[in-house]
PDB file of C-alpha atoms in Angstrom:
ATOM      1  CA  MET A   1       9.867  -4.758  28.365  1.00 52.00           C
ATOM      2  CA  THR A   2       6.491  -4.954  30.096  1.00 49.00           C
ATOM      3  CA  THR A   3       3.302  -5.180  28.050  1.00 54.00           C
ATOM      4  CA  ASN A   4      -0.332  -5.789  28.808  1.00 63.00           C
ATOM      5  CA  VAL A   5      -0.973  -9.067  27.018  1.00 53.00           C
ATOM      6  CA  PRO A   6      -4.443 -10.629  27.064  1.00 59.00           C
ATOM      7  CA  ASP A   7      -4.641 -14.115  28.604  1.00 61.00           C
ATOM      8  CA  ASP A   8      -5.557 -15.627  25.244  1.00 63.00           C
ATOM      9  CA  HIS A   9      -2.600 -14.040  23.411  1.00 61.00           C
ATOM     10  CA  SER A  10      -1.033 -16.620  21.111  1.00 63.00           C
ATOM     11  CA  GLY A  11       1.740 -14.549  19.557  1.00 66.00           C
ATOM     12  CA  LEU A  12       0.013 -14.862  16.183  1.00 67.00           C
ATOM     13  CA  PRO A  13      -0.784 -11.743  14.129  1.00 72.00           C
ATOM     14  CA  ARG A  14      -4.310 -10.406  13.773  1.00 73.00           C
ATOM     15  CA  GLY A  15      -3.448  -9.269  10.257  1.00 76.00           C
ATOM     16  CA  ILE A  16      -1.482  -6.562   8.455  1.00 83.00           C
ATOM     17  CA  ASP A  17      -1.588  -3.231  10.308  1.00 79.00           C
ATOM     18  CA  HIS A  18       0.236  -1.104   7.740  1.00 88.00           C
ATOM     19  CA  VAL A  19       2.676  -1.168   4.840  1.00 91.00           C
ATOM     20  CA  GLY A  20       5.688   1.170   4.949  1.00 91.00           C
ATOM     21  CA  VAL A  21       6.646   2.926   1.726  1.00 92.00           C
ATOM     22  CA  THR A  22       9.672   5.170   1.144  1.00 93.00           C
ATOM     23  CA  VAL A  23       8.955   8.040  -1.226  1.00 93.00           C
ATOM     24  CA  PRO A  24      11.197  10.795  -2.615  1.00 93.00           C
ATOM     25  CA  GLU A  25       8.853  13.653  -1.633  1.00 95.00           C
ATOM     26  CA  ILE A  26       6.163  13.075   0.985  1.00 96.00           C
ATOM     27  CA  GLU A  27       3.785  15.883   0.009  1.00 97.00           C
ATOM     28  CA  GLU A  28       3.596  14.610  -3.570  1.00 96.00           C
ATOM     29  CA  ALA A  29       2.941  11.054  -2.330  1.00 96.00           C
ATOM     30  CA  VAL A  30       0.233  12.223   0.115  1.00 97.00           C
ATOM     31  CA  HIS A  31      -1.421  14.218  -2.677  1.00 98.00           C
ATOM     32  CA  PHE A  32      -1.278  11.245  -5.083  1.00 97.00           C
ATOM     33  CA  LEU A  33      -2.864   8.842  -2.560  1.00 96.00           C
ATOM     34  CA  GLU A  34      -5.556  11.409  -1.702  1.00 97.00           C
ATOM     35  CA  GLN A  35      -6.401  11.973  -5.368  1.00 97.00           C
ATOM     36  CA  ALA A  36      -6.129   8.369  -6.573  1.00 96.00           C
ATOM     37  CA  PHE A  37      -7.731   6.544  -3.630  1.00 94.00           C
ATOM     38  CA  ASP A  38      -9.361   9.181  -1.381  1.00 94.00           C
ATOM     39  CA  ALA A  39      -6.772   8.250   1.255  1.00 94.00           C
ATOM     40  CA  VAL A  40      -6.723  10.288   4.464  1.00 94.00           C
ATOM     41  CA  PRO A  41      -3.557  11.514   6.211  1.00 95.00           C
ATOM     42  CA  LEU A  42      -3.965  10.436   9.847  1.00 95.00           C
ATOM     43  CA  TYR A  43      -0.916  11.892  11.555  1.00 93.00           C
ATOM     44  CA  ARG A  44       2.736  12.773  11.080  1.00 93.00           C
ATOM     45  CA  ASN A  45       4.982  10.984  13.520  1.00 89.00           C
ATOM     46  CA  VAL A  46       8.208  12.470  12.154  1.00 92.00           C
ATOM     47  CA  THR A  47       8.464  16.039  10.875  1.00 94.00           C
ATOM     48  CA  PRO A  48      11.352  18.047   9.373  1.00 95.00           C
ATOM     49  CA  ASP A  49      11.750  19.833  12.725  1.00 95.00           C
ATOM     50  CA  HIS A  50      12.172  16.460  14.470  1.00 94.00           C
ATOM     51  CA  ALA A  51      13.862  14.333  11.801  1.00 95.00           C
ATOM     52  CA  GLN A  52      15.298  10.995  12.871  1.00 94.00           C
ATOM     53  CA  LYS A  53      18.953  10.260  12.239  1.00 95.00           C
ATOM     54  CA  GLY A  54      22.050   8.775  13.746  1.00 94.00           C
ATOM     55  CA  PRO A  55      23.234   5.294  14.778  1.00 94.00           C
ATOM     56  CA  LYS A  56      20.135   4.397  16.830  1.00 92.00           C
ATOM     57  CA  THR A  57      17.734   5.228  13.961  1.00 91.00           C
ATOM     58  CA  GLU A  58      20.015   3.485  11.461  1.00 90.00           C
ATOM     59  CA  LYS A  59      20.073   0.334  13.610  1.00 90.00           C
ATOM     60  CA  THR A  60      16.341   0.392  14.391  1.00 84.00           C
ATOM     61  CA  LEU A  61      15.283   0.710  10.738  1.00 85.00           C
ATOM     62  CA  GLY A  62      18.227  -1.081   9.099  1.00 87.00           C
ATOM     63  CA  LEU A  63      19.330   2.084   7.284  1.00 90.00           C
ATOM     64  CA  VAL A  64      22.569   2.891   5.515  1.00 92.00           C
ATOM     65  CA  PRO A  65      24.737   5.109   7.788  1.00 95.00           C
ATOM     66  CA  GLY A  66      24.054   8.774   7.113  1.00 96.00           C
ATOM     67  CA  THR A  67      20.379   8.278   6.197  1.00 95.00           C
ATOM     68  CA  VAL A  68      17.926  10.838   7.600  1.00 95.00           C
ATOM     69  CA  VAL A  69      14.226  10.093   8.094  1.00 94.00           C
ATOM     70  CA  ARG A  70      12.872  13.547   7.258  1.00 96.00           C
ATOM     71  CA  GLU A  71       9.135  12.863   7.527  1.00 96.00           C
ATOM     72  CA  MET A  72       6.607  10.108   8.194  1.00 94.00           C
ATOM     73  CA  CYS A  73       2.873  10.247   7.539  1.00 95.00           C
ATOM     74  CA  MET A  74       0.390   7.463   8.359  1.00 93.00           C
ATOM     75  CA  MET A  75      -2.411   7.258   5.793  1.00 93.00           C
ATOM     76  CA  ALA A  76      -5.808   5.525   5.964  1.00 93.00           C
ATOM     77  CA  LEU A  77      -6.963   3.863   2.777  1.00 90.00           C
ATOM     78  CA  GLY A  78     -10.545   2.678   3.070  1.00 87.00           C
ATOM     79  CA  HIS A  79     -10.804  -0.517   5.107  1.00 87.00           C
ATOM     80  CA  GLY A  80      -7.667  -2.475   5.827  1.00 84.00           C
ATOM     81  CA  PRO A  81      -4.042  -1.713   6.550  1.00 89.00           C
ATOM     82  CA  GLY A  82      -2.647   1.791   6.664  1.00 90.00           C
ATOM     83  CA  ILE A  83       0.125   3.070   4.431  1.00 93.00           C
ATOM     84  CA  GLU A  84       3.036   4.595   6.331  1.00 92.00           C
ATOM     85  CA  LEU A  85       4.887   7.007   4.052  1.00 94.00           C
ATOM     86  CA  PHE A  86       8.531   7.765   4.803  1.00 93.00           C
ATOM     87  CA  GLU A  87      10.594  10.499   3.200  1.00 95.00           C
ATOM     88  CA  MET A  88      14.207   9.505   3.711  1.00 94.00           C
ATOM     89  CA  HIS A  89      17.427  10.912   2.292  1.00 95.00           C
ATOM     90  CA  GLY A  90      20.718   9.097   2.387  1.00 94.00           C
ATOM     91  CA  PRO A  91      23.829   8.039   0.550  1.00 93.00           C
ATOM     92  CA  ASP A  92      23.519   5.813  -2.517  1.00 87.00           C
ATOM     93  CA  GLN A  93      19.720   6.065  -2.614  1.00 89.00           C
ATOM     94  CA  ARG A  94      18.167   4.143  -5.515  1.00 87.00           C
ATOM     95  CA  PRO A  95      14.887   4.300  -7.417  1.00 83.00           C
ATOM     96  CA  ALA A  96      12.056   1.849  -6.738  1.00 81.00           C
ATOM     97  CA  LEU A  97      12.901  -1.812  -7.256  1.00 81.00           C
ATOM     98  CA  ARG A  98      11.600  -3.698 -10.235  1.00 80.00           C
ATOM     99  CA  PRO A  99       8.762  -6.141  -9.525  1.00 82.00           C
ATOM    100  CA  CYS A 100      11.108  -9.049 -10.313  1.00 84.00           C
ATOM    101  CA  ASP A 101      13.576  -8.027  -7.558  1.00 81.00           C
ATOM    102  CA  PHE A 102      13.357  -9.563  -4.078  1.00 77.00           C
ATOM    103  CA  GLY A 103      11.230  -7.733  -1.527  1.00 78.00           C
ATOM    104  CA  LEU A 104       7.819  -6.113  -1.617  1.00 82.00           C
ATOM    105  CA  GLN A 105       6.629  -6.445  -5.201  1.00 83.00           C
ATOM    106  CA  HIS A 106       3.378  -4.480  -4.945  1.00 89.00           C
ATOM    107  CA  PHE A 107       0.310  -4.014  -2.823  1.00 90.00           C
ATOM    108  CA  ALA A 108      -3.223  -4.289  -4.131  1.00 92.00           C
ATOM    109  CA  VAL A 109      -6.247  -2.080  -3.555  1.00 92.00           C
ATOM    110  CA  TYR A 110      -9.745  -3.500  -3.957  1.00 92.00           C
ATOM    111  CA  ILE A 111     -11.943  -1.244  -6.095  1.00 91.00           C
ATOM    112  CA  ASP A 112     -15.591  -2.033  -6.849  1.00 90.00           C
ATOM    113  CA  ASP A 113     -15.620   0.186  -9.975  1.00 92.00           C
ATOM    114  CA  ILE A 114     -12.218  -0.591 -11.465  1.00 92.00           C
ATOM    115  CA  GLU A 115     -12.702   1.589 -14.562  1.00 93.00           C
ATOM    116  CA  THR A 116     -13.332   4.676 -12.422  1.00 93.00           C
ATOM    117  CA  GLY A 117     -10.527   3.658 -10.038  1.00 94.00           C
ATOM    118  CA  CYS A 118      -8.087   3.425 -12.944  1.00 95.00           C
ATOM    119  CA  ARG A 119      -9.182   6.824 -14.228  1.00 94.00           C
ATOM    120  CA  ARG A 120      -8.587   8.376 -10.784  1.00 95.00           C
ATOM    121  CA  PHE A 121      -5.168   6.684 -10.606  1.00 96.00           C
ATOM    122  CA  VAL A 122      -4.122   8.228 -13.939  1.00 97.00           C
ATOM    123  CA  GLU A 123      -5.613  11.650 -13.150  1.00 96.00           C
ATOM    124  CA  ALA A 124      -3.614  11.682  -9.904  1.00 97.00           C
ATOM    125  CA  GLY A 125      -0.377  11.178 -11.848  1.00 97.00           C
ATOM    126  CA  GLY A 126      -0.028   7.386 -11.968  1.00 97.00           C
ATOM    127  CA  VAL A 127       0.611   5.350 -15.116  1.00 96.00           C
ATOM    128  CA  LEU A 128      -1.335   2.162 -15.868  1.00 96.00           C
ATOM    129  CA  LEU A 129       0.779  -0.683 -17.209  1.00 94.00           C
ATOM    130  CA  THR A 130      -2.285  -2.152 -18.985  1.00 92.00           C
ATOM    131  CA  GLU A 131      -5.996  -1.604 -19.171  1.00 93.00           C
ATOM    132  CA  PRO A 132      -8.084  -3.638 -16.690  1.00 95.00           C
ATOM    133  CA  GLN A 133      -8.183  -7.275 -17.737  1.00 93.00           C
ATOM    134  CA  GLU A 134      -9.787 -10.513 -16.591  1.00 93.00           C
ATOM    135  CA  GLN A 135      -8.237 -12.313 -13.642  1.00 91.00           C
ATOM    136  CA  PRO A 136      -6.460 -15.547 -14.697  1.00 87.00           C
ATOM    137  CA  PHE A 137      -6.952 -19.187 -13.698  1.00 89.00           C
ATOM    138  CA  LEU A 138      -8.597 -19.747 -10.288  1.00 86.00           C
ATOM    139  CA  GLU A 139      -9.265 -16.022  -9.868  1.00 90.00           C
ATOM    140  CA  ASP A 140     -11.254 -15.865 -13.123  1.00 92.00           C
ATOM    141  CA  GLY A 141     -14.974 -15.118 -12.793  1.00 93.00           C
ATOM    142  CA  PRO A 142     -17.654 -12.597 -13.787  1.00 95.00           C
ATOM    143  CA  GLY A 143     -16.443  -9.098 -12.927  1.00 94.00           C
ATOM    144  CA  ASN A 144     -13.019 -10.244 -11.668  1.00 94.00           C
ATOM    145  CA  LEU A 145     -10.623  -7.683 -13.146  1.00 94.00           C
ATOM    146  CA  PHE A 146      -7.152  -6.351 -12.389  1.00 93.00           C
ATOM    147  CA  CYS A 147      -4.417  -4.091 -13.678  1.00 94.00           C
ATOM    148  CA  TYR A 148      -1.129  -2.771 -12.374  1.00 94.00           C
ATOM    149  CA  GLY A 149      -0.051   0.835 -12.269  1.00 93.00           C
ATOM    150  CA  ARG A 150       3.111   2.731 -11.417  1.00 93.00           C
ATOM    151  CA  THR A 151       3.015   5.611  -8.917  1.00 95.00           C
ATOM    152  CA  PRO A 152       4.808   8.883  -9.678  1.00 95.00           C
ATOM    153  CA  TRP A 153       7.734   7.642  -7.517  1.00 93.00           C
ATOM    154  CA  GLY A 154       7.955   4.301  -9.331  1.00 91.00           C
ATOM    155  CA  MET A 155       6.221   1.858  -6.967  1.00 92.00           C
ATOM    156  CA  ILE A 156       3.748  -0.668  -8.363  1.00 91.00           C
ATOM    157  CA  ILE A 157       0.136  -0.816  -7.112  1.00 93.00           C
ATOM    158  CA  GLU A 158      -2.408  -3.374  -8.308  1.00 93.00           C
ATOM    159  CA  LEU A 159      -6.020  -2.302  -8.710  1.00 92.00           C
ATOM    160  CA  LEU A 160      -8.404  -5.250  -8.526  1.00 92.00           C
ATOM    161  CA  ALA A 161     -11.992  -6.365  -8.145  1.00 92.00           C
ATOM    162  CA  THR A 162     -12.962  -9.960  -7.348  1.00 92.00           C
ATOM    163  CA  PRO A 163     -16.740 -10.044  -6.850  1.00 93.00           C
ATOM    164  CA  SER A 164     -16.864 -13.690  -8.051  1.00 93.00           C
ATOM    165  CA  ARG A 165     -14.853 -15.587  -5.457  1.00 90.00           C
ATOM    166  CA  GLU A 166     -16.415 -19.044  -5.683  1.00 91.00           C
ATOM    167  CA  ARG A 167     -13.574 -20.756  -7.589  1.00 90.00           C
ATOM    168  CA  PHE A 168     -10.689 -19.794  -5.314  1.00 89.00           C
ATOM    169  CA  ASP A 169     -12.745 -19.945  -2.112  1.00 88.00           C
ATOM    170  CA  ALA A 170     -13.691 -23.549  -3.029  1.00 90.00           C
ATOM    171  CA  VAL A 171     -10.062 -24.705  -2.886  1.00 89.00           C
ATOM    172  CA  SER A 172      -8.797 -22.468  -0.043  1.00 87.00           C
ATOM    173  CA  PRO A 173      -8.621 -23.674   3.572  1.00 86.00           C
ATOM    174  CA  GLU A 174      -9.942 -20.219   4.622  1.00 84.00           C
ATOM    175  CA  LYS A 175     -11.864 -17.500   2.811  1.00 86.00           C
ATOM    176  CA  ARG A 176      -9.632 -14.869   1.223  1.00 84.00           C
ATOM    177  CA  TYR A 177      -9.972 -11.460   2.876  1.00 84.00           C
ATOM    178  CA  GLU A 178     -12.306  -9.054   1.145  1.00 85.00           C
ATOM    179  CA  PRO A 179     -12.501  -5.481   2.408  1.00 86.00           C
ATOM    180  CA  PRO A 180     -16.023  -4.361   3.303  1.00 85.00           C
ATOM    181  CA  ARG A 181     -17.673  -1.836   0.991  1.00 84.00           C
ATOM    182  CA  ARG A 182     -16.743   1.761   1.595  1.00 79.00           C
ATOM    183  CA  GLU A 183     -19.428   4.233   2.528  1.00 78.00           C
ATOM    184  CA  ILE A 184     -19.134   7.252   0.228  1.00 74.00           C
ATOM    185  CA  SER A 185     -20.137  10.542   1.838  1.00 69.00           C
TER     186      SER A 185
END
């Protein structure tokens, strides 16, 4: 494999590029993310006419034999990593894992106006597990709020705002990432 690697390449990541999420029906998931978060579909790398299947796909993605990757859509969500939606169908498929199971527990979206963000989440078809509440312990501070919600396909997403970062930044060796403000058109 030949790649163009800059001279200063250290093999260390720049950051998270995207998070892959398997959904039962891609159009419903795209619609939910558009409505809840104003996400933008960027491109579809796999389509029903060019579904991925067979031993090579199964090995590459670690899939159960017989699984078909029907569609894939890369989504932009404000600033930060993309969300890569996969619609897969295969034997012994299971619903979303519980947050206490091993693996990806949730991902969080930073929302300046958490009340409005929660309303959009619910209007798009999501279910909030609680109302927004104050962040605990080191993350506590004026305006620091969070709540978790469940998507229509059962995945957990955290909605959070942490405008007061002094307490946790004071004890961290590096500043915690904070997405830049989104320009609303």
